[in-house]
């Protein structure tokens, strides 16, 4: 009974989480630049990827399951001709139709061709989809992004720009979106600016829009500014990008981008991620100092915070857990047992360094508790005398409805148990989390953040919560 219940939740879930988007406009190497940009943002999604290009007359799309380097090669990039390209990498999926759920979402409609890529989640996806289905729409994917295709195709406005505005005004939640047709590109960010989206210059007179600035660094683009919350940018040949504010900005930037999701070398919401993570570690050391012989990060996510903790506490830093970077998918159902094995495949502690020592192990977050439990066990098996777990974010107690793949809250360990019980479960000698105040102080109080995964404070009420 319970098993079926969970299956239903999985199947009904709208899929479009933890993604990266990129758009390149007015560059003869557009698809190549999109490819390299997606490669640099692979951490935001490893399940599937795709690129649509426009050559002025026609659009070309290639998408498939797998990593960017596996899906594309020189021949495929060569078929993606033209000087406009939009691309996407996607994180995870429920169900096995996942190729259908790869992006860009491409369609032919009365005005011609269009493609969309989306990072985020529409919180009213179900009701919008239900209405569309009642009116006869036929859906091919599980993705909330497909709603927009229908809204645009059915809009009674004449120009694509007006139809996009019309469609976007009917969706709610988190969206950093890129659209292209045969000759134009459009970039839009939701009024809350949940997910990042930055604008840069590339080549002679080309533009690039990407989820993270690490993409700009790889392709030699120059950062101009972030796309503003509620802003629509229109890219047309021979013109400077035109900006329209289509909704009142009410920023609520996802603080989890800083905690875990973004690459440390990216500038997100105007701030360098690595520096903030180090600061979280320093604050954590001030809040929850414990005597120990060394500070060890859970690689890679815990490294900057562990450096900050070590600097602040004066306790030596040691890279005593080695990470195997070549672990991909196991192609086996993600049962609890497989999840345990996956952690062991990925992380290996050095007993020569750890044996007989009191260690502080630092990770950026605890979700289900599987990773921490495995790591504490590994450290004890490697001879650690004491293992103190410190986490550089607060307890994750609520699901995210804005594009981070957190499980249903019943599966979040901190939703169900208090910290001493979790410490006991993960078999640590002590466990402390960074306070929400400490996190906000570390990130700077000058911005408004979405902290819903830590406090359940949903600025846009999800319809299926
Ligand atoms: P868990 O084992 O479920 O407690 O997951 C915790 C680990 O997953 C930590 O090492 C985090 O760095 C990492 N993590 C946190 N959030 C996410 C996410 N949304 N997707 C994938 N991994 C995550």
PDB file of C-alpha atoms and ligand atoms in Angstrom, residues 18 91 256 259-261 298-299 301-302 339 343 346-347 363-373 375 396 404-407 411 413, ligand 1:
ATOM      1  CA  UNK A  18      18.012  21.180 -11.095  1.00  0.00           C
ATOM      2  CA  UNK A  91      19.164  16.422 -13.489  1.00  0.00           C
ATOM      3  CA  UNK A 256      20.588  26.635  -1.663  1.00  0.00           C
ATOM      4  CA  UNK A 259      24.932  26.101  -0.056  1.00  0.00           C
ATOM      5  CA  UNK A 260      25.259  23.285  -2.581  1.00  0.00           C
ATOM      6  CA  UNK A 261      24.064  23.775  -6.076  1.00  0.00           C
ATOM      7  CA  UNK A 298      33.264  15.636   2.435  1.00  0.00           C
ATOM      8  CA  UNK A 299      34.598  16.246  -1.081  1.00  0.00           C
ATOM      9  CA  UNK A 301      30.839  20.046  -1.635  1.00  0.00           C
ATOM     10  CA  UNK A 302      32.241  20.395   1.884  1.00  0.00           C
ATOM     11  CA  UNK A 339      22.413   4.414  -2.399  1.00  0.00           C
ATOM     12  CA  UNK A 343      28.526   6.470  -1.397  1.00  0.00           C
ATOM     13  CA  UNK A 346      32.485   7.588  -4.498  1.00  0.00           C
ATOM     14  CA  UNK A 347      34.313   8.309  -1.237  1.00  0.00           C
ATOM     15  CA  UNK A 363      29.467  18.521   4.625  1.00  0.00           C
ATOM     16  CA  UNK A 364      27.320  21.192   3.010  1.00  0.00           C
ATOM     17  CA  UNK A 365      23.981  19.542   3.776  1.00  0.00           C
ATOM     18  CA  UNK A 366      22.146  16.486   5.043  1.00  0.00           C
ATOM     19  CA  UNK A 367      19.095  15.442   3.024  1.00  0.00           C
ATOM     20  CA  UNK A 368      18.057  11.850   3.836  1.00  0.00           C
ATOM     21  CA  UNK A 369      21.039  11.193   6.108  1.00  0.00           C
ATOM     22  CA  UNK A 370      22.394   8.334   3.995  1.00  0.00           C
ATOM     23  CA  UNK A 371      25.663  10.003   3.041  1.00  0.00           C
ATOM     24  CA  UNK A 372      26.531  11.208   6.543  1.00  0.00           C
ATOM     25  CA  UNK A 373      25.787   7.836   8.110  1.00  0.00           C
ATOM     26  CA  UNK A 375      30.804   8.629   6.023  1.00  0.00           C
ATOM     27  CA  UNK A 396      16.473  20.696   5.552  1.00  0.00           C
ATOM     28  CA  UNK A 404      15.872  21.876  -6.412  1.00  0.00           C
ATOM     29  CA  UNK A 405      15.322  18.148  -6.282  1.00  0.00           C
ATOM     30  CA  UNK A 406      14.620  17.628  -2.593  1.00  0.00           C
ATOM     31  CA  UNK A 407      12.495  14.557  -1.879  1.00  0.00           C
ATOM     32  CA  UNK A 411      11.922  11.452   3.433  1.00  0.00           C
ATOM     33  CA  UNK A 413      15.603  13.175   7.969  1.00  0.00           C
TER      34      UNK A 413
HETATM   35  P1  LIG B   1      21.770  12.484   1.847  1.00  0.00           P
HETATM   36  O1  LIG B   1      22.652  11.308   1.776  1.00  0.00           O
HETATM   37  O2  LIG B   1      20.421  12.206   1.247  1.00  0.00           O
HETATM   38  O3  LIG B   1      21.667  13.082   3.231  1.00  0.00           O
HETATM   39  O4  LIG B   1      22.400  13.602   0.901  1.00  0.00           O
HETATM   40  C1  LIG B   1      23.382  14.482   1.386  1.00  0.00           C
HETATM   41  C2  LIG B   1      24.437  14.694   0.353  1.00  0.00           C
HETATM   42  O5  LIG B   1      23.852  15.036  -0.896  1.00  0.00           O
HETATM   43  C3  LIG B   1      25.369  15.808   0.736  1.00  0.00           C
HETATM   44  O6  LIG B   1      26.692  15.333   0.606  1.00  0.00           O
HETATM   45  C4  LIG B   1      25.075  16.948  -0.227  1.00  0.00           C
HETATM   46  O7  LIG B   1      26.277  17.545  -0.691  1.00  0.00           O
HETATM   47  C5  LIG B   1      24.352  16.282  -1.370  1.00  0.00           C
HETATM   48  N1  LIG B   1      23.156  17.033  -1.790  1.00  0.00           N
HETATM   49  C6  LIG B   1      22.489  17.994  -1.156  1.00  0.00           C
HETATM   50  N2  LIG B   1      21.426  18.413  -1.855  1.00  0.00           N
HETATM   51  C7  LIG B   1      21.404  17.696  -2.977  1.00  0.00           C
HETATM   52  C8  LIG B   1      20.565  17.653  -4.130  1.00  0.00           C
HETATM   53  N3  LIG B   1      19.518  18.465  -4.232  1.00  0.00           N
HETATM   54  N4  LIG B   1      20.851  16.771  -5.093  1.00  0.00           N
HETATM   55  C9  LIG B   1      21.907  15.943  -4.988  1.00  0.00           C
HETATM   56  N5  LIG B   1      22.747  15.927  -3.939  1.00  0.00           N
HETATM   57  C10 LIG B   1      22.513  16.784  -2.948  1.00  0.00           C
END
